[in-house]
Coordinates of C-alpha atoms in Angstrom, one line a residue:
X1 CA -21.1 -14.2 -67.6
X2 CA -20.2 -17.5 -68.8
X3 CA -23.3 -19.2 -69.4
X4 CA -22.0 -22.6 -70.9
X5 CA -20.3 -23.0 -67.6
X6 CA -21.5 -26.7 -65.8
X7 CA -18.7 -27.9 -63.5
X8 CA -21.4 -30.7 -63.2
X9 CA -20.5 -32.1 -66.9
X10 CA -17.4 -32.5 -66.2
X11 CA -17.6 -34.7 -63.1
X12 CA -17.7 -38.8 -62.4
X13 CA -21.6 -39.6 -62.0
X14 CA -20.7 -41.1 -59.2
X15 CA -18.7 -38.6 -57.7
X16 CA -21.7 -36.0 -58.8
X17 CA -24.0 -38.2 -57.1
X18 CA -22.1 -38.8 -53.5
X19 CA -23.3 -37.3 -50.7
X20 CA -20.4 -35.8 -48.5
X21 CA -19.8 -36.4 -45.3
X22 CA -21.7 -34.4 -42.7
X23 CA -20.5 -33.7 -38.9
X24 CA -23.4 -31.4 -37.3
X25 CA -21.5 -28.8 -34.7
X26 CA -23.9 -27.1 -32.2
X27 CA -22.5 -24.3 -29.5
X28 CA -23.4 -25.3 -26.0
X29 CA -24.1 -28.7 -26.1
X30 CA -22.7 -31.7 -24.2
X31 CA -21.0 -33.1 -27.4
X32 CA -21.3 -36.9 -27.4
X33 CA -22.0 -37.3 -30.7
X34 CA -17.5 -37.6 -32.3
X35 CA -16.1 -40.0 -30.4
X36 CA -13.3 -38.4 -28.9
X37 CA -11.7 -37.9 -25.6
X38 CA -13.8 -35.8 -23.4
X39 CA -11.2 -35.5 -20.4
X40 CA -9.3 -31.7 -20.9
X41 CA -6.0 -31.9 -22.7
X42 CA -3.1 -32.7 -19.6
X43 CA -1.5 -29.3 -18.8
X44 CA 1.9 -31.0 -18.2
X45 CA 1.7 -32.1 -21.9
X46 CA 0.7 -28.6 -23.1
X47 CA 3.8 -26.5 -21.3
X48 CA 5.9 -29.5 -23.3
X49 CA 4.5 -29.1 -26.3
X50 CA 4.7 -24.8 -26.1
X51 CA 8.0 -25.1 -24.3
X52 CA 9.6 -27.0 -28.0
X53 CA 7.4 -24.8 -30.4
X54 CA 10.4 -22.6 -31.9
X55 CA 9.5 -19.5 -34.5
X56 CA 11.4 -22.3 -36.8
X57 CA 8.1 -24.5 -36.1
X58 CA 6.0 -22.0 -38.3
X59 CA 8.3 -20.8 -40.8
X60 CA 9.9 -24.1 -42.4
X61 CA 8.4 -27.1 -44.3
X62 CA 8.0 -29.3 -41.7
X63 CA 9.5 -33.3 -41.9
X64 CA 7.8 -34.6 -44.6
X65 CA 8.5 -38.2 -43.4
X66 CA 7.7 -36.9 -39.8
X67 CA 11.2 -39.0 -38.4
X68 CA 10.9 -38.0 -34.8
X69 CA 6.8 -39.0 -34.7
X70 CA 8.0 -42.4 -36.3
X71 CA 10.6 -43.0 -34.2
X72 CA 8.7 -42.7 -31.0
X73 CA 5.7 -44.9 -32.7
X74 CA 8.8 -47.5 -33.6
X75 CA 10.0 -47.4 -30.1
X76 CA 6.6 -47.7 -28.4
X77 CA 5.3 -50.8 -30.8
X78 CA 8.3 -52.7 -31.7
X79 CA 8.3 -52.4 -35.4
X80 CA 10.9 -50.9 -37.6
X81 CA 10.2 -47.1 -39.0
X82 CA 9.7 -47.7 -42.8
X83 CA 6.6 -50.0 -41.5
X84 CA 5.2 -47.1 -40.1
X85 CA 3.6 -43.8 -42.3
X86 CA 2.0 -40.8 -41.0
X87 CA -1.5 -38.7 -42.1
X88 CA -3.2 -35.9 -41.7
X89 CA -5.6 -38.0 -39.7
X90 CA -6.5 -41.5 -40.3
X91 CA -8.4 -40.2 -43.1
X92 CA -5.9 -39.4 -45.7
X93 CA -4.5 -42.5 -45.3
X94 CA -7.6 -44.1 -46.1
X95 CA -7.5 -42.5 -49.3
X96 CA -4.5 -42.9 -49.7
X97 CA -5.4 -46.3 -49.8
X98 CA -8.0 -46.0 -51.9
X99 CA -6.0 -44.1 -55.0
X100 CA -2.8 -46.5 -54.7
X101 CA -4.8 -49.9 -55.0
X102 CA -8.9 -48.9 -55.1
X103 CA -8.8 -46.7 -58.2
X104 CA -11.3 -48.7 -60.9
X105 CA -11.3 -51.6 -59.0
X106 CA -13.2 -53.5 -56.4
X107 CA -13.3 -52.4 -52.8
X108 CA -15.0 -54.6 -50.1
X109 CA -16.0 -53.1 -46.8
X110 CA -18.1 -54.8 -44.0
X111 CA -20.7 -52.9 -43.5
X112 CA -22.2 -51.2 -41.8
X113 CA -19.0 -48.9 -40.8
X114 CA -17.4 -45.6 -40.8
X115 CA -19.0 -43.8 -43.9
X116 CA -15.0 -42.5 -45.0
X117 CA -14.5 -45.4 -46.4
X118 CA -16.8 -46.1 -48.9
X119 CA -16.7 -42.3 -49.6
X120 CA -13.2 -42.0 -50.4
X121 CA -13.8 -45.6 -52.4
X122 CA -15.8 -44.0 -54.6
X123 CA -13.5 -40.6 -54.7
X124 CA -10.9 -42.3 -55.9
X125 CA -13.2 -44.2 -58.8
X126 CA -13.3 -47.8 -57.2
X127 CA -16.8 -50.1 -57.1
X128 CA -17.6 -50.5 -53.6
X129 CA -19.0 -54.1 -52.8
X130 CA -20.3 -54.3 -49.2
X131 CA -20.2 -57.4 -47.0
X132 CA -23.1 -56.5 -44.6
X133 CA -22.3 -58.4 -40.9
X134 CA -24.7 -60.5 -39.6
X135 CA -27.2 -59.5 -37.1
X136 CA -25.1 -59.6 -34.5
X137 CA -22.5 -57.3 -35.9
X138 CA -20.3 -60.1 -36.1
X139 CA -18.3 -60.4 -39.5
X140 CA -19.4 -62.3 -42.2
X141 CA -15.6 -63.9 -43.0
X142 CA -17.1 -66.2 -45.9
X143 CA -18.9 -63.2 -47.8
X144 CA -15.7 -61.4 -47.1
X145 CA -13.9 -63.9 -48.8
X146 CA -15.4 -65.0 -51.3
X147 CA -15.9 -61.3 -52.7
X148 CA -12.5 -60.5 -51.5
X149 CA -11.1 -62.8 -54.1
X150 CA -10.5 -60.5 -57.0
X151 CA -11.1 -57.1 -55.0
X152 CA -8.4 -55.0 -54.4
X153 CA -8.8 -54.0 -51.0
X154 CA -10.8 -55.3 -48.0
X155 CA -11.5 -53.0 -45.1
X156 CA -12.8 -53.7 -42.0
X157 CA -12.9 -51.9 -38.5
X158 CA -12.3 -53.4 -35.0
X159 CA -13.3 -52.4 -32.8
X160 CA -15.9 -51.6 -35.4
X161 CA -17.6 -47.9 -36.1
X162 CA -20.2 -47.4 -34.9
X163 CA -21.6 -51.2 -33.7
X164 CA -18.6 -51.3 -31.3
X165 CA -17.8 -54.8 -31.1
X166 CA -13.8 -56.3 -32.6
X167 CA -12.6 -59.1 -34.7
X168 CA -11.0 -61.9 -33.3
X169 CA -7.9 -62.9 -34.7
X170 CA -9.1 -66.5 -36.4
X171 CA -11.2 -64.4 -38.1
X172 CA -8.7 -62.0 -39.6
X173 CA -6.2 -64.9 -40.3
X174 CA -8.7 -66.4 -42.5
X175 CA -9.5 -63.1 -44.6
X176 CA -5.5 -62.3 -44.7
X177 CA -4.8 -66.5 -46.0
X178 CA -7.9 -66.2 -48.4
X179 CA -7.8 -62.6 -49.9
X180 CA -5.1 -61.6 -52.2
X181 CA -5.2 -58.2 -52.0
X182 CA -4.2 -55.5 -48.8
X183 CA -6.6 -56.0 -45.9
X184 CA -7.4 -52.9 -44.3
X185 CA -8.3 -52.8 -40.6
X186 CA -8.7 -50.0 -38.3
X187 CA -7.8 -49.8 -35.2
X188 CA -8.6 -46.6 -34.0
X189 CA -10.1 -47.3 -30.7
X190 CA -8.2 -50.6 -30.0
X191 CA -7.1 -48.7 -26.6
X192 CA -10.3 -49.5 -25.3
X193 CA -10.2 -52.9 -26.0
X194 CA -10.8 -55.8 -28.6
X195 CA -7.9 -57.5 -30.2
X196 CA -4.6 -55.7 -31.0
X197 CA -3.6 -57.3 -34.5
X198 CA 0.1 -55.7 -34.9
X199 CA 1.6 -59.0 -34.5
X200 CA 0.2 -60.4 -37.4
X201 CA 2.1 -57.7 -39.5
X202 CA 5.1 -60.2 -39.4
X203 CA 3.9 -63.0 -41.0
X204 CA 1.3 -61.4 -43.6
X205 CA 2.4 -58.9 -46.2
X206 CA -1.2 -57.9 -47.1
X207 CA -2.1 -56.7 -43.9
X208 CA -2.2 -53.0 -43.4
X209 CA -3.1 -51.7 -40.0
X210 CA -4.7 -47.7 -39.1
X211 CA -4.5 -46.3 -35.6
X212 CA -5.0 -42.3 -34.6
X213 CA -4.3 -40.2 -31.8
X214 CA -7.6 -38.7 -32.2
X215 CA -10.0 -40.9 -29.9
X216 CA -7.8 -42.2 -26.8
X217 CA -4.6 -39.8 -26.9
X218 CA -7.0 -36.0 -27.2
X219 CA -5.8 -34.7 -30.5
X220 CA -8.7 -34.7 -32.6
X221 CA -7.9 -31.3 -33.2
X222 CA -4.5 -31.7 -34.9
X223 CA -5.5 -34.2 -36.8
X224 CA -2.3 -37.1 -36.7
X225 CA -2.7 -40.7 -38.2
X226 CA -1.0 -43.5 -38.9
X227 CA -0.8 -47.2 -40.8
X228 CA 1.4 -50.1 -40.0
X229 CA 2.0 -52.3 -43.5
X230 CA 5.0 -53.8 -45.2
X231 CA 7.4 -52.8 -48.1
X232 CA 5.3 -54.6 -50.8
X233 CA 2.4 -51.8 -49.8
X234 CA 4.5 -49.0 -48.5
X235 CA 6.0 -48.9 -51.2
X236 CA 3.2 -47.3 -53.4
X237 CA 1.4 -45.6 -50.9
X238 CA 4.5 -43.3 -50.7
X239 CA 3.8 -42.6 -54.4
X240 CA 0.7 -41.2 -53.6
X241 CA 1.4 -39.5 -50.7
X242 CA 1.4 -35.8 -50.4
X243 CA 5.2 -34.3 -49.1
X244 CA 4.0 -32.3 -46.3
X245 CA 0.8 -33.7 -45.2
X246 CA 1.2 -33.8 -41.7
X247 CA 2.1 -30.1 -40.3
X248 CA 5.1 -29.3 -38.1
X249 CA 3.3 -28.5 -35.0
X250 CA 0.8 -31.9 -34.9
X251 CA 4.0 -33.8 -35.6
X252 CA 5.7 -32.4 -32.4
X253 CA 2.9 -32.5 -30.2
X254 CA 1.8 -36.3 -30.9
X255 CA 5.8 -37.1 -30.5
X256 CA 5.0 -35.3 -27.1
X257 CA 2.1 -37.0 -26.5
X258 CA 3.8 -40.2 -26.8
X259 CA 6.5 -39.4 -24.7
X260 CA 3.9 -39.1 -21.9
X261 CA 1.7 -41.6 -22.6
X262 CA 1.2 -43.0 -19.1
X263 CA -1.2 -39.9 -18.3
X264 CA -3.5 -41.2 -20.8
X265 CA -3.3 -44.4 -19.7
X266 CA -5.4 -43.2 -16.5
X267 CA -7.6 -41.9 -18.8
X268 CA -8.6 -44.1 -20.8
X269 CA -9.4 -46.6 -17.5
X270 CA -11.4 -44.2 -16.6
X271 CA -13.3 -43.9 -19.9
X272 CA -13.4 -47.9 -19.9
X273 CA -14.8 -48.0 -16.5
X274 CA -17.6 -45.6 -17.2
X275 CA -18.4 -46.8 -20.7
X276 CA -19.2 -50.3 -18.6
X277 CA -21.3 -47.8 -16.0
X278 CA -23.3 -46.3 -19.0
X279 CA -24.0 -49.8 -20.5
X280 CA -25.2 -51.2 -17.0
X281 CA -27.2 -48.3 -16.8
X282 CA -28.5 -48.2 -20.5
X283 CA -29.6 -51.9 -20.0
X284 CA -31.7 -51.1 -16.8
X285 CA -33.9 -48.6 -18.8
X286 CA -37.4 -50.0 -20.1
X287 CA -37.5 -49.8 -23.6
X288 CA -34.0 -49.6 -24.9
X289 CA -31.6 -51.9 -26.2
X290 CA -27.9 -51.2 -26.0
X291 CA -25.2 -53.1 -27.6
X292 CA -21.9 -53.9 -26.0
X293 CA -18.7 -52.2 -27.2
X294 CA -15.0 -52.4 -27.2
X295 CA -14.7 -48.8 -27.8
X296 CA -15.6 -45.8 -25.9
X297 CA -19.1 -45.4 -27.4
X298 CA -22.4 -47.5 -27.4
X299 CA -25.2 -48.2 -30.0
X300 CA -28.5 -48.3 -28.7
X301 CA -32.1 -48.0 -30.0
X302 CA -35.4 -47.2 -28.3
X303 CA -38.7 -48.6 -28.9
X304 CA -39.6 -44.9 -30.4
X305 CA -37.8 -43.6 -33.7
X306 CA -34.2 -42.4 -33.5
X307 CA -35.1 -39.1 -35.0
X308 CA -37.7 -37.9 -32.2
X309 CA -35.0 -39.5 -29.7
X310 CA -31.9 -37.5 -31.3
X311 CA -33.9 -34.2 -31.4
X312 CA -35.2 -34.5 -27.3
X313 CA -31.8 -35.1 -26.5
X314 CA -30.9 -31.8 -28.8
X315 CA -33.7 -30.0 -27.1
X316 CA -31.9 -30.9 -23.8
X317 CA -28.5 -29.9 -24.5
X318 CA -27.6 -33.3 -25.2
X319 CA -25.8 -34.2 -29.0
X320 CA -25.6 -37.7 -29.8
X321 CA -25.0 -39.7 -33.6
X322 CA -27.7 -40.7 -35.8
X323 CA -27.5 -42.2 -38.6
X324 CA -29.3 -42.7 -42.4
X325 CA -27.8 -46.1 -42.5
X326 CA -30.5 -48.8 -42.8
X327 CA -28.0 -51.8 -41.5
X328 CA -28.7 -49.5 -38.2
X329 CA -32.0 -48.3 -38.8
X330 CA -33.3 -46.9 -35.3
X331 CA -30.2 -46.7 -33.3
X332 CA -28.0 -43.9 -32.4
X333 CA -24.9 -43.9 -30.6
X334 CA -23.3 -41.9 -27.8
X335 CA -19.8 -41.6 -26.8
X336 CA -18.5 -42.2 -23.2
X337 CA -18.2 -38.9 -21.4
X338 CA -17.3 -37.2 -18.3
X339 CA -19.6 -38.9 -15.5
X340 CA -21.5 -36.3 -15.4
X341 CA -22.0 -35.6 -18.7
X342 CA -22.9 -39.3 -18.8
X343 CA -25.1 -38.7 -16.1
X344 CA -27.1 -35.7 -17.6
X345 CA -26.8 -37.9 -21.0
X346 CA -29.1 -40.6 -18.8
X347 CA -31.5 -38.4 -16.8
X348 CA -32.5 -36.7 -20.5
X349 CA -32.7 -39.9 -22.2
X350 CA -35.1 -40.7 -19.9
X351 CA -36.8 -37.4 -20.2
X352 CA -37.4 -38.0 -23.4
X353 CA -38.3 -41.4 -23.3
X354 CA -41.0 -40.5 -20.7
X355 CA -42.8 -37.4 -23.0
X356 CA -42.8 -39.7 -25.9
X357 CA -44.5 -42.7 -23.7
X358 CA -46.7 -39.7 -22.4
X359 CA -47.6 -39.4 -26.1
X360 CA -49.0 -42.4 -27.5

């Protein structure tokens, strides 16, 4: 036994000292805690997707470019296909990110946001400076700015995770004309609204834009993303992508996926429709405050602390997000579900809400 043996020596301090990202999984539960799409998977798109899936699928390296995937995502949004690069989820191409221009430089994110990115910030060694939004949520474009001008990267989120409300466009345009460095945004849930910002690609070379198929198209699971920049930035993110990082059978079914996109698009008015029915309701109940959205989840807080709330929902069969974050100290957030798991998702809120009044 080696007892000189510390990987811990031989590690960034702040890489030693980052605390990973944690997704809590619980059997049995109405999950409303990830975001994603909680309609089943369209059969009609499955029999596709197992009707191409050739023994060749499995035993072959599969496009490292993924050219069919990009040519339907050039089709669909009217850009040209060395604008567009594929990930294994929106994640590595956040770090992607990160190691091509973050790498022992300065990083400013409006917070607060998803977690991922100041995470991967700091994995690839770059000083995070956060631009925290005004009380509102709203973005605070001068801080941005002004901190934006010698940082390497600025990323922001719209519709924004978790607060749920979007950027407009003026706003944007200012960072982009002020900021000389890639702004990131992501656009993950811009199917459920907000502002769609792919036509400013054209006329600003620093603008890098992230969607997935994760949230409105039902493939969480296999894990697809993709950015929209120009050559100045493609350019070097290509250097530091991996060759084969999105696997042959995700690339086929997300080309699939596209190809029958109008399904989802009954989908996601359905999820639309009920994320306004969960607000309405959410806004009728004594004691909570819920903030509007863009995306297919809602913030809200009670007047009782977001821990006692999380765990009666848990006790209930009911998993929502909570958060350490104190930018959002209190609130919790809870994706838009099937009616009636937004229904159940109501009647044990209130539950809870009523045994914690009981106790005071």
């Amino acid at each position: 036994m080696n007892d000189r043996f510390d990987p811990g020596r031989l590690v960034r301090d702040e890489l030693r000292n980052l605390t990973p990202y944690e997704a809590e999984d619980y059997p049995d539960v109405i999950k409303l805690d990830a975001n994603e799409n909680p309609f089943d998977f369209p059969e009609e798109i499955r029999q596709a997707i197992i009707a191409k899936s050739g023994c060749r699928l499995f035993t072959r390296y599969p496009d490292a470019m993924a050219r069919d995937l990009v040519r339907e995502l050039a089709d669909l949004h009217g850009i040209a296909a060395d604008q567009i690069l594929t990930g294994n989820g929106s994640d590595e191409l956040i770090l992607n990110l990160m190691l091509a221009f973050g790498a022992r430089n300065r990083v400013v994110i409006a917070v607060p946001t998803f977690s991922m990115y100041g995470i991967h910030a700091r994995v690839a060694g770059a000083k995070v400076v956060e631009a925290p939004r005004h009380r509102d949520f709203d973005l605070p474009v001068e801080d941005i700015t002004r901190a934006g001008g010698d940082a390497a990267l600025v990323v922001l989120c719209s519709p924004n995770n978790p607060t749920g409300n979007s950027a407009t466009a003026a706003q944007l345009e200012a960072i982009l004309e002020s900021c000389p460095c890639p702004v990131v945004v992501d656009q993950a849930y811009v199917e459920f609204g907000g502002t769609d910002f792919l036509p400013l690609l054209e006329r600003y070379p620093n603008l890098v834009i992230l969607r997935t198929f994760s949230k409105a198209f039902g493939l969480a699971g296999l894990r697809v993303g993709y950015l929209f920049a120009g050559p100045g930035i493609m350019q070097y993110l290509l250097k530091v992508k991996q060759p084969f990082n999105v696997n042959a059978f995700s690339q086929l079914a997300a080309a699939e996926v596209l190809r029958h996109r109008n399904i989802f698009k009954q989908q996601i008015a359905e999820i639309i429709a009920e994320r306004e029915n969960l607000y309405a309701a959410l806004r009728k109940m004594p004691g909570v405050t819920v903030y509007s959205s863009d995306a297919n989840y809602l913030l809200f807080k009670t007047e009782y602390p977001a821990g006692d709330i999380y765990n009666g929902l848990l006790e209930r069969q009911v998993l929502v997000r909570k958060f350490n974050d104190p930018l959002i100290e209190g609130c919790l957030r809870v994706s838009v579900g099937r009616p009636r798991e937004n229904k159940i998702f109501l009647q044990s809120l209130q539950q809870v809400i009523g045994v914690l009044e009981e106790k005071k």
